[in-house]
Amino acid sequence: MVRPYAIKGHKRKKREENYDREEVEQLLEEETAATGTQDEKKAEEVKLELPGIPLVPSNLNNKTGVTFILERACLEVAKVGKSYQLLSSEDHANFLRKNNKNPAEYRPDILHQALLTILDSPLNKAGRLRAVYVRTEKGVLFEVKPHVRIPRTYKRFSGIMLQLLQKLSIAAVGKREKLLRVIKNPVTQYLPVNSRKIGFSYSSEKSIPMRDYVAAVSDDVDLVFVVGAMAHGKISNDYTDDFIAISGYPLSAAWCTYLICGALMQKWNIF
């Protein structure tokens, strides 16, 4: 009796994910259409439940608040070896050079430091932080809820960013709320109506100390600060109301957000 053998065939190659703005927004539309026909119980299954992103108590109130937009964050995913990884100059310098890319531009740690500065601030703990939005170099926009505790180590942070870009949202275990989620552009549709949008650049002709600037703003106006989260270059000022320099020296994103938080704490008497 002849022993049957399975016919060997070529395995289908898994499509490599790209994280350009247009493709991500198309995925969002498909996800919305799919979940729109399901009940809440089934819709919950599309959320990623990730242990290690705990919630912190939220102290929301009707007072004016602050929103941060971190622009041009370098969050790019590529298949390195057999797995997908978040590219960084420290871990993937050789890979980047082989692909004709400048390793100095791949600095996701800049975003990590800025988020820690904002979310750890007494300003956030006092309930004055409305939201944090991040837009990548490729135009992908996502929201970070104020009550998220971002991992302290970069290794865990990069893992979470990788899963966010692949799954489009992250929720805490046992919670229905999405703590991080990819959303549609433009970012302006999510900002408070009565808000003042301020961008920052070392090369701006308008130079003013941060504490003096916020002190002059009316108490009934929400503030939106647009900060660059990249290693080099400047942000676009196409949707900002003001474009200022708050130091005579170039500042990192973390130091810039620190100065903003400190000035607002002084303005709102938060200690």
PDB file of C-alpha atoms in Angstrom:
ATOM      1  CA  MET A   1       0.000   0.000   0.000  1.00  0.00           C
ATOM      2  CA  VAL A   2       1.387   3.290  -1.011  1.00  0.00           C
ATOM      3  CA  ARG A   3       1.708   5.719   1.864  1.00  0.00           C
ATOM      4  CA  PRO A   4      -0.071   8.980   1.125  1.00  0.00           C
ATOM      5  CA  TYR A   5       1.988  12.111   1.296  1.00  0.00           C
ATOM      6  CA  ALA A   6       0.705  15.601   1.691  1.00  0.00           C
ATOM      7  CA  ILE A   7       1.422  17.837  -1.243  1.00  0.00           C
ATOM      8  CA  LYS A   8       3.939  20.414  -0.248  1.00  0.00           C
ATOM      9  CA  GLY A   9       3.141  23.970  -1.199  1.00  0.00           C
ATOM     10  CA  HIS A  10       4.534  27.391  -0.631  1.00  0.00           C
ATOM     11  CA  LYS A  11       3.407  29.032   2.555  1.00  0.00           C
ATOM     12  CA  ARG A  12       1.658  32.311   2.091  1.00  0.00           C
ATOM     13  CA  LYS A  13       3.853  35.159   3.113  1.00  0.00           C
ATOM     14  CA  LYS A  14       2.498  37.270   5.890  1.00  0.00           C
ATOM     15  CA  ARG A  15       1.889  40.789   4.656  1.00  0.00           C
ATOM     16  CA  GLU A  16       4.323  43.216   6.161  1.00  0.00           C
ATOM     17  CA  GLU A  17       2.610  45.963   8.051  1.00  0.00           C
ATOM     18  CA  ASN A  18       3.170  49.563   7.046  1.00  0.00           C
ATOM     19  CA  TYR A  19       2.238  52.340   9.362  1.00  0.00           C
ATOM     20  CA  ASP A  20       1.608  55.266   7.053  1.00  0.00           C
ATOM     21  CA  ARG A  21      -1.177  57.673   7.934  1.00  0.00           C
ATOM     22  CA  GLU A  22      -3.471  56.662   5.047  1.00  0.00           C
ATOM     23  CA  GLU A  23      -3.245  52.937   5.748  1.00  0.00           C
ATOM     24  CA  VAL A  24      -3.790  53.294   9.477  1.00  0.00           C
ATOM     25  CA  GLU A  25      -6.857  55.464   8.907  1.00  0.00           C
ATOM     26  CA  GLN A  26      -8.203  52.862   6.479  1.00  0.00           C
ATOM     27  CA  LEU A  27      -7.756  50.207   9.172  1.00  0.00           C
ATOM     28  CA  LEU A  28      -9.591  52.460  11.615  1.00  0.00           C
ATOM     29  CA  GLU A  29     -12.508  52.785   9.211  1.00  0.00           C
ATOM     30  CA  GLU A  30     -12.643  49.009   8.730  1.00  0.00           C
ATOM     31  CA  GLU A  31     -12.526  48.447  12.481  1.00  0.00           C
ATOM     32  CA  THR A  32     -15.309  50.983  13.050  1.00  0.00           C
ATOM     33  CA  ALA A  33     -17.501  49.356  10.392  1.00  0.00           C
ATOM     34  CA  ALA A  34     -16.909  45.899  11.854  1.00  0.00           C
ATOM     35  CA  THR A  35     -17.588  46.806  15.454  1.00  0.00           C
ATOM     36  CA  GLY A  36     -20.545  49.028  14.600  1.00  0.00           C
ATOM     37  CA  THR A  37     -22.682  45.979  13.773  1.00  0.00           C
ATOM     38  CA  GLN A  38     -21.793  44.107  16.951  1.00  0.00           C
ATOM     39  CA  ASP A  39     -23.025  44.530  20.489  1.00  0.00           C
ATOM     40  CA  GLU A  40     -20.825  45.929  23.245  1.00  0.00           C
ATOM     41  CA  LYS A  41     -19.819  42.500  24.429  1.00  0.00           C
ATOM     42  CA  LYS A  42     -18.340  41.524  21.074  1.00  0.00           C
ATOM     43  CA  ALA A  43     -16.820  44.947  20.512  1.00  0.00           C
ATOM     44  CA  GLU A  44     -14.802  44.547  23.671  1.00  0.00           C
ATOM     45  CA  GLU A  45     -12.908  41.654  22.092  1.00  0.00           C
ATOM     46  CA  VAL A  46     -11.060  43.961  19.666  1.00  0.00           C
ATOM     47  CA  LYS A  47      -9.382  45.738  22.547  1.00  0.00           C
ATOM     48  CA  LEU A  48      -5.948  44.692  23.647  1.00  0.00           C
ATOM     49  CA  GLU A  49      -5.810  43.974  27.357  1.00  0.00           C
ATOM     50  CA  LEU A  50      -2.272  44.542  28.448  1.00  0.00           C
ATOM     51  CA  PRO A  51      -1.179  44.007  32.041  1.00  0.00           C
ATOM     52  CA  GLY A  52       1.303  46.506  33.379  1.00  0.00           C
ATOM     53  CA  ILE A  53      -0.513  49.678  32.295  1.00  0.00           C
ATOM     54  CA  PRO A  54      -2.385  50.537  35.487  1.00  0.00           C
ATOM     55  CA  LEU A  55      -4.767  53.401  35.994  1.00  0.00           C
ATOM     56  CA  VAL A  56      -4.207  56.293  38.365  1.00  0.00           C
ATOM     57  CA  PRO A  57      -7.049  58.140  40.084  1.00  0.00           C
ATOM     58  CA  SER A  58      -8.555  60.846  37.914  1.00  0.00           C
ATOM     59  CA  ASN A  59      -9.513  64.197  39.424  1.00  0.00           C
ATOM     60  CA  LEU A  60     -11.552  65.755  36.642  1.00  0.00           C
ATOM     61  CA  ASN A  61     -13.170  69.114  37.206  1.00  0.00           C
ATOM     62  CA  ASN A  62     -14.712  71.985  35.283  1.00  0.00           C
ATOM     63  CA  LYS A  63     -11.631  74.196  35.467  1.00  0.00           C
ATOM     64  CA  THR A  64      -9.584  75.086  32.436  1.00  0.00           C
ATOM     65  CA  GLY A  65      -6.878  72.612  31.553  1.00  0.00           C
ATOM     66  CA  VAL A  66      -3.942  71.869  29.307  1.00  0.00           C
ATOM     67  CA  THR A  67      -3.477  69.576  26.317  1.00  0.00           C
ATOM     68  CA  PHE A  68      -0.140  68.465  24.887  1.00  0.00           C
ATOM     69  CA  ILE A  69       0.525  67.533  21.264  1.00  0.00           C
ATOM     70  CA  LEU A  70       3.862  65.805  20.698  1.00  0.00           C
ATOM     71  CA  GLU A  71       4.680  66.154  17.017  1.00  0.00           C
ATOM     72  CA  ARG A  72       6.977  64.194  14.693  1.00  0.00           C
ATOM     73  CA  ALA A  73       7.683  61.334  17.100  1.00  0.00           C
ATOM     74  CA  CYS A  74       9.876  58.723  15.461  1.00  0.00           C
ATOM     75  CA  LEU A  75       7.918  55.505  15.939  1.00  0.00           C
ATOM     76  CA  GLU A  76       8.674  53.197  13.044  1.00  0.00           C
ATOM     77  CA  VAL A  77       8.180  49.446  13.018  1.00  0.00           C
ATOM     78  CA  ALA A  78      10.163  47.042  10.830  1.00  0.00           C
ATOM     79  CA  LYS A  79      10.848  43.341  10.634  1.00  0.00           C
ATOM     80  CA  VAL A  80      14.303  42.770  12.058  1.00  0.00           C
ATOM     81  CA  GLY A  81      15.295  39.123  11.777  1.00  0.00           C
ATOM     82  CA  LYS A  82      12.186  37.072  12.523  1.00  0.00           C
ATOM     83  CA  SER A  83      10.238  39.628  14.557  1.00  0.00           C
ATOM     84  CA  TYR A  84       8.778  43.101  14.256  1.00  0.00           C
ATOM     85  CA  GLN A  85      10.525  45.712  16.371  1.00  0.00           C
ATOM     86  CA  LEU A  86      10.316  49.415  17.129  1.00  0.00           C
ATOM     87  CA  LEU A  87      13.385  50.914  15.486  1.00  0.00           C
ATOM     88  CA  SER A  88      15.858  52.895  17.577  1.00  0.00           C
ATOM     89  CA  SER A  89      19.347  54.243  16.981  1.00  0.00           C
ATOM     90  CA  GLU A  90      20.704  52.386  19.998  1.00  0.00           C
ATOM     91  CA  ASP A  91      19.430  48.917  19.112  1.00  0.00           C
ATOM     92  CA  HIS A  92      19.224  48.979  15.305  1.00  0.00           C
ATOM     93  CA  ALA A  93      22.033  51.234  14.054  1.00  0.00           C
ATOM     94  CA  ASN A  94      23.456  48.618  11.658  1.00  0.00           C
ATOM     95  CA  PHE A  95      20.018  47.677  10.340  1.00  0.00           C
ATOM     96  CA  LEU A  96      19.194  51.318   9.683  1.00  0.00           C
ATOM     97  CA  ARG A  97      22.476  51.971   7.857  1.00  0.00           C
ATOM     98  CA  LYS A  98      21.933  48.923   5.653  1.00  0.00           C
ATOM     99  CA  ASN A  99      18.564  50.378   4.671  1.00  0.00           C
ATOM    100  CA  ASN A 100      20.036  53.816   3.922  1.00  0.00           C
ATOM    101  CA  LYS A 101      18.472  55.476   6.945  1.00  0.00           C
ATOM    102  CA  ASN A 102      20.089  57.859   9.394  1.00  0.00           C
ATOM    103  CA  PRO A 103      20.237  56.208  12.863  1.00  0.00           C
ATOM    104  CA  ALA A 104      20.381  59.625  14.555  1.00  0.00           C
ATOM    105  CA  GLU A 105      16.765  60.281  13.523  1.00  0.00           C
ATOM    106  CA  TYR A 106      15.386  57.151  15.179  1.00  0.00           C
ATOM    107  CA  ARG A 107      14.901  58.303  18.760  1.00  0.00           C
ATOM    108  CA  PRO A 108      11.662  56.945  20.277  1.00  0.00           C
ATOM    109  CA  ASP A 109      13.238  57.491  23.684  1.00  0.00           C
ATOM    110  CA  ILE A 110      12.566  61.231  23.212  1.00  0.00           C
ATOM    111  CA  LEU A 111       8.833  60.532  23.255  1.00  0.00           C
ATOM    112  CA  HIS A 112       9.225  58.243  26.259  1.00  0.00           C
ATOM    113  CA  GLN A 113      10.967  60.941  28.304  1.00  0.00           C
ATOM    114  CA  ALA A 114       8.435  63.617  27.344  1.00  0.00           C
ATOM    115  CA  LEU A 115       5.462  61.415  28.264  1.00  0.00           C
ATOM    116  CA  LEU A 116       6.991  60.579  31.643  1.00  0.00           C
ATOM    117  CA  THR A 117       7.545  64.278  32.347  1.00  0.00           C
ATOM    118  CA  ILE A 118       3.955  65.204  31.485  1.00  0.00           C
ATOM    119  CA  LEU A 119       2.128  62.272  33.088  1.00  0.00           C
ATOM    120  CA  ASP A 120       4.226  62.324  36.293  1.00  0.00           C
ATOM    121  CA  SER A 121       3.715  66.040  36.865  1.00  0.00           C
ATOM    122  CA  PRO A 122       1.637  67.422  39.762  1.00  0.00           C
ATOM    123  CA  LEU A 123      -0.273  69.216  37.004  1.00  0.00           C
ATOM    124  CA  ASN A 124      -1.677  65.874  35.866  1.00  0.00           C
ATOM    125  CA  LYS A 125      -2.282  64.637  39.401  1.00  0.00           C
ATOM    126  CA  ALA A 126      -4.303  67.785  40.097  1.00  0.00           C
ATOM    127  CA  GLY A 127      -6.611  66.908  37.196  1.00  0.00           C
ATOM    128  CA  ARG A 128      -5.620  69.770  34.886  1.00  0.00           C
ATOM    129  CA  LEU A 129      -4.239  67.617  32.055  1.00  0.00           C
ATOM    130  CA  ARG A 130      -6.960  67.140  29.431  1.00  0.00           C
ATOM    131  CA  ALA A 131      -5.176  64.815  27.030  1.00  0.00           C
ATOM    132  CA  VAL A 132      -1.915  64.014  25.297  1.00  0.00           C
ATOM    133  CA  TYR A 133      -1.803  63.449  21.532  1.00  0.00           C
ATOM    134  CA  VAL A 134       1.155  62.041  19.652  1.00  0.00           C
ATOM    135  CA  ARG A 135       1.703  62.256  15.900  1.00  0.00           C
ATOM    136  CA  THR A 136       4.474  60.233  14.301  1.00  0.00           C
ATOM    137  CA  GLU A 137       6.768  61.249  11.465  1.00  0.00           C
ATOM    138  CA  LYS A 138       4.545  59.230   9.121  1.00  0.00           C
ATOM    139  CA  GLY A 139       1.418  61.051  10.274  1.00  0.00           C
ATOM    140  CA  VAL A 140      -0.131  58.384  12.515  1.00  0.00           C
ATOM    141  CA  LEU A 141      -2.035  60.065  15.355  1.00  0.00           C
ATOM    142  CA  PHE A 142      -2.810  58.472  18.714  1.00  0.00           C
ATOM    143  CA  GLU A 143      -4.193  59.588  22.064  1.00  0.00           C
ATOM    144  CA  VAL A 144      -2.704  58.913  25.500  1.00  0.00           C
ATOM    145  CA  LYS A 145      -5.153  59.173  28.390  1.00  0.00           C
ATOM    146  CA  PRO A 146      -3.967  61.311  31.346  1.00  0.00           C
ATOM    147  CA  HIS A 147      -4.546  58.504  33.865  1.00  0.00           C
ATOM    148  CA  VAL A 148      -2.132  56.057  32.200  1.00  0.00           C
ATOM    149  CA  ARG A 149       1.085  55.114  33.957  1.00  0.00           C
ATOM    150  CA  ILE A 150       3.678  54.825  31.212  1.00  0.00           C
ATOM    151  CA  PRO A 151       6.337  52.125  31.907  1.00  0.00           C
ATOM    152  CA  ARG A 152       9.544  53.444  33.441  1.00  0.00           C
ATOM    153  CA  THR A 153      11.923  51.363  31.351  1.00  0.00           C
ATOM    154  CA  TYR A 154      12.407  52.046  27.660  1.00  0.00           C
ATOM    155  CA  LYS A 155      12.311  48.329  26.845  1.00  0.00           C
ATOM    156  CA  ARG A 156       8.753  47.969  28.130  1.00  0.00           C
ATOM    157  CA  PHE A 157       7.736  51.285  26.593  1.00  0.00           C
ATOM    158  CA  SER A 158       8.940  50.186  23.142  1.00  0.00           C
ATOM    159  CA  GLY A 159       6.973  46.952  23.499  1.00  0.00           C
ATOM    160  CA  ILE A 160       3.798  48.873  24.249  1.00  0.00           C
ATOM    161  CA  MET A 161       4.322  51.264  21.314  1.00  0.00           C
ATOM    162  CA  LEU A 162       4.863  48.282  19.027  1.00  0.00           C
ATOM    163  CA  GLN A 163       1.605  46.674  20.140  1.00  0.00           C
ATOM    164  CA  LEU A 164      -0.254  49.973  19.869  1.00  0.00           C
ATOM    165  CA  LEU A 165       0.801  50.420  16.228  1.00  0.00           C
ATOM    166  CA  GLN A 166      -0.173  46.828  15.443  1.00  0.00           C
ATOM    167  CA  LYS A 167      -3.447  46.594  17.381  1.00  0.00           C
ATOM    168  CA  LEU A 168      -4.477  50.300  17.161  1.00  0.00           C
ATOM    169  CA  SER A 169      -5.539  50.392  20.823  1.00  0.00           C
ATOM    170  CA  ILE A 170      -4.492  49.244  24.289  1.00  0.00           C
ATOM    171  CA  ALA A 171      -6.743  48.768  27.322  1.00  0.00           C
ATOM    172  CA  ALA A 172      -5.919  47.837  30.908  1.00  0.00           C
ATOM    173  CA  VAL A 173      -6.879  44.384  32.153  1.00  0.00           C
ATOM    174  CA  GLY A 174     -10.504  44.257  33.211  1.00  0.00           C
ATOM    175  CA  LYS A 175     -11.241  47.749  31.913  1.00  0.00           C
ATOM    176  CA  ARG A 176     -13.368  48.757  28.939  1.00  0.00           C
ATOM    177  CA  GLU A 177     -11.696  52.103  28.398  1.00  0.00           C
ATOM    178  CA  LYS A 178      -8.939  52.364  25.818  1.00  0.00           C
ATOM    179  CA  LEU A 179      -5.904  53.909  27.482  1.00  0.00           C
ATOM    180  CA  LEU A 180      -3.992  54.430  24.243  1.00  0.00           C
ATOM    181  CA  ARG A 181      -5.699  54.451  20.853  1.00  0.00           C
ATOM    182  CA  VAL A 182      -4.898  55.391  17.288  1.00  0.00           C
ATOM    183  CA  ILE A 183      -7.332  58.038  16.042  1.00  0.00           C
ATOM    184  CA  LYS A 184      -8.079  59.842  12.785  1.00  0.00           C
ATOM    185  CA  ASN A 185      -6.420  63.073  11.738  1.00  0.00           C
ATOM    186  CA  PRO A 186      -6.570  66.027  12.050  1.00  0.00           C
ATOM    187  CA  VAL A 187      -5.754  66.529  15.712  1.00  0.00           C
ATOM    188  CA  THR A 188      -7.598  69.873  15.794  1.00  0.00           C
ATOM    189  CA  GLN A 189     -10.995  68.126  15.879  1.00  0.00           C
ATOM    190  CA  TYR A 190     -10.225  66.795  19.382  1.00  0.00           C
ATOM    191  CA  LEU A 191      -9.099  70.089  20.913  1.00  0.00           C
ATOM    192  CA  PRO A 192     -11.274  72.244  23.208  1.00  0.00           C
ATOM    193  CA  VAL A 193     -13.261  74.916  21.372  1.00  0.00           C
ATOM    194  CA  ASN A 194     -12.079  77.784  23.563  1.00  0.00           C
ATOM    195  CA  SER A 195      -8.368  76.982  23.438  1.00  0.00           C
ATOM    196  CA  ARG A 196      -5.128  78.712  22.556  1.00  0.00           C
ATOM    197  CA  LYS A 197      -2.627  76.614  20.605  1.00  0.00           C
ATOM    198  CA  ILE A 198       1.050  77.414  21.161  1.00  0.00           C
ATOM    199  CA  GLY A 199       3.959  75.971  19.219  1.00  0.00           C
ATOM    200  CA  PHE A 200       7.640  76.082  20.163  1.00  0.00           C
ATOM    201  CA  SER A 201      10.810  76.664  18.206  1.00  0.00           C
ATOM    202  CA  TYR A 202      14.276  77.839  19.193  1.00  0.00           C
ATOM    203  CA  SER A 203      14.375  79.865  15.959  1.00  0.00           C
ATOM    204  CA  SER A 204      11.142  81.770  16.649  1.00  0.00           C
ATOM    205  CA  GLU A 205      11.459  85.550  16.627  1.00  0.00           C
ATOM    206  CA  LYS A 206       9.106  85.829  19.596  1.00  0.00           C
ATOM    207  CA  SER A 207      11.107  84.971  22.712  1.00  0.00           C
ATOM    208  CA  ILE A 208       9.463  85.026  26.143  1.00  0.00           C
ATOM    209  CA  PRO A 209       9.890  83.159  29.454  1.00  0.00           C
ATOM    210  CA  MET A 210       7.275  80.444  29.856  1.00  0.00           C
ATOM    211  CA  ARG A 211       5.986  81.721  33.210  1.00  0.00           C
ATOM    212  CA  ASP A 212       5.416  85.208  31.754  1.00  0.00           C
ATOM    213  CA  TYR A 213       3.582  83.826  28.742  1.00  0.00           C
ATOM    214  CA  VAL A 214       1.090  81.674  30.659  1.00  0.00           C
ATOM    215  CA  ALA A 215       0.569  84.383  33.287  1.00  0.00           C
ATOM    216  CA  ALA A 216      -0.747  86.709  30.574  1.00  0.00           C
ATOM    217  CA  VAL A 217      -3.288  84.182  29.253  1.00  0.00           C
ATOM    218  CA  SER A 218      -6.871  84.519  30.494  1.00  0.00           C
ATOM    219  CA  ASP A 219      -7.988  82.017  33.139  1.00  0.00           C
ATOM    220  CA  ASP A 220     -10.998  80.908  31.079  1.00  0.00           C
ATOM    221  CA  VAL A 221      -8.925  79.714  28.120  1.00  0.00           C
ATOM    222  CA  ASP A 222      -7.720  76.124  27.701  1.00  0.00           C
ATOM    223  CA  LEU A 223      -4.100  75.854  26.616  1.00  0.00           C
ATOM    224  CA  VAL A 224      -2.743  73.517  23.934  1.00  0.00           C
ATOM    225  CA  PHE A 225       1.031  73.151  23.666  1.00  0.00           C
ATOM    226  CA  VAL A 226       2.610  71.696  20.521  1.00  0.00           C
ATOM    227  CA  VAL A 227       6.085  70.292  21.212  1.00  0.00           C
ATOM    228  CA  GLY A 228       8.444  68.523  18.818  1.00  0.00           C
ATOM    229  CA  ALA A 229       9.368  64.967  19.858  1.00  0.00           C
ATOM    230  CA  MET A 230      12.132  64.490  17.286  1.00  0.00           C
ATOM    231  CA  ALA A 231      15.917  64.725  17.467  1.00  0.00           C
ATOM    232  CA  HIS A 232      16.329  67.472  14.856  1.00  0.00           C
ATOM    233  CA  GLY A 233      14.191  69.871  12.866  1.00  0.00           C
ATOM    234  CA  LYS A 234      11.135  71.962  13.634  1.00  0.00           C
ATOM    235  CA  ILE A 235       7.398  71.416  13.893  1.00  0.00           C
ATOM    236  CA  SER A 236       4.763  72.793  11.552  1.00  0.00           C
ATOM    237  CA  ASN A 237       2.863  75.856  12.728  1.00  0.00           C
ATOM    238  CA  ASP A 238      -0.086  75.507  10.376  1.00  0.00           C
ATOM    239  CA  TYR A 239      -2.659  75.129  13.177  1.00  0.00           C
ATOM    240  CA  THR A 240      -1.043  77.077  16.028  1.00  0.00           C
ATOM    241  CA  ASP A 241      -2.187  80.506  17.217  1.00  0.00           C
ATOM    242  CA  ASP A 242       1.256  81.457  18.467  1.00  0.00           C
ATOM    243  CA  PHE A 243       4.817  80.299  17.861  1.00  0.00           C
ATOM    244  CA  ILE A 244       7.337  81.151  20.562  1.00  0.00           C
ATOM    245  CA  ALA A 245      10.824  80.483  21.917  1.00  0.00           C
ATOM    246  CA  ILE A 246      11.084  80.012  25.687  1.00  0.00           C
ATOM    247  CA  SER A 247      14.872  79.795  25.920  1.00  0.00           C
ATOM    248  CA  GLY A 248      17.955  81.160  24.261  1.00  0.00           C
ATOM    249  CA  TYR A 249      19.152  77.570  23.858  1.00  0.00           C
ATOM    250  CA  PRO A 250      17.742  74.528  22.029  1.00  0.00           C
ATOM    251  CA  LEU A 251      15.715  72.390  24.450  1.00  0.00           C
ATOM    252  CA  SER A 252      14.850  68.723  24.526  1.00  0.00           C
ATOM    253  CA  ALA A 253      11.173  67.757  24.459  1.00  0.00           C
ATOM    254  CA  ALA A 254      11.370  66.584  28.073  1.00  0.00           C
ATOM    255  CA  TRP A 255      12.876  69.864  29.288  1.00  0.00           C
ATOM    256  CA  CYS A 256      10.398  71.928  27.276  1.00  0.00           C
ATOM    257  CA  THR A 257       7.416  70.059  28.757  1.00  0.00           C
ATOM    258  CA  TYR A 258       8.989  70.396  32.217  1.00  0.00           C
ATOM    259  CA  LEU A 259       9.144  74.190  31.865  1.00  0.00           C
ATOM    260  CA  ILE A 260       5.540  74.285  30.637  1.00  0.00           C
ATOM    261  CA  CYS A 261       4.275  72.176  33.540  1.00  0.00           C
ATOM    262  CA  GLY A 262       6.227  74.275  36.049  1.00  0.00           C
ATOM    263  CA  ALA A 263       4.850  77.547  34.684  1.00  0.00           C
ATOM    264  CA  LEU A 264       1.263  76.252  34.763  1.00  0.00           C
ATOM    265  CA  MET A 265       1.689  74.920  38.291  1.00  0.00           C
ATOM    266  CA  GLN A 266       2.729  78.404  39.358  1.00  0.00           C
ATOM    267  CA  LYS A 267      -0.174  80.008  37.490  1.00  0.00           C
ATOM    268  CA  TRP A 268      -2.765  77.625  38.965  1.00  0.00           C
ATOM    269  CA  ASN A 269      -1.174  77.388  42.437  1.00  0.00           C
ATOM    270  CA  ILE A 270      -0.441  73.666  42.257  1.00  0.00           C
ATOM    271  CA  PHE A 271       2.258  72.417  44.577  1.00  0.00           C
TER     272      PHE A 271
END
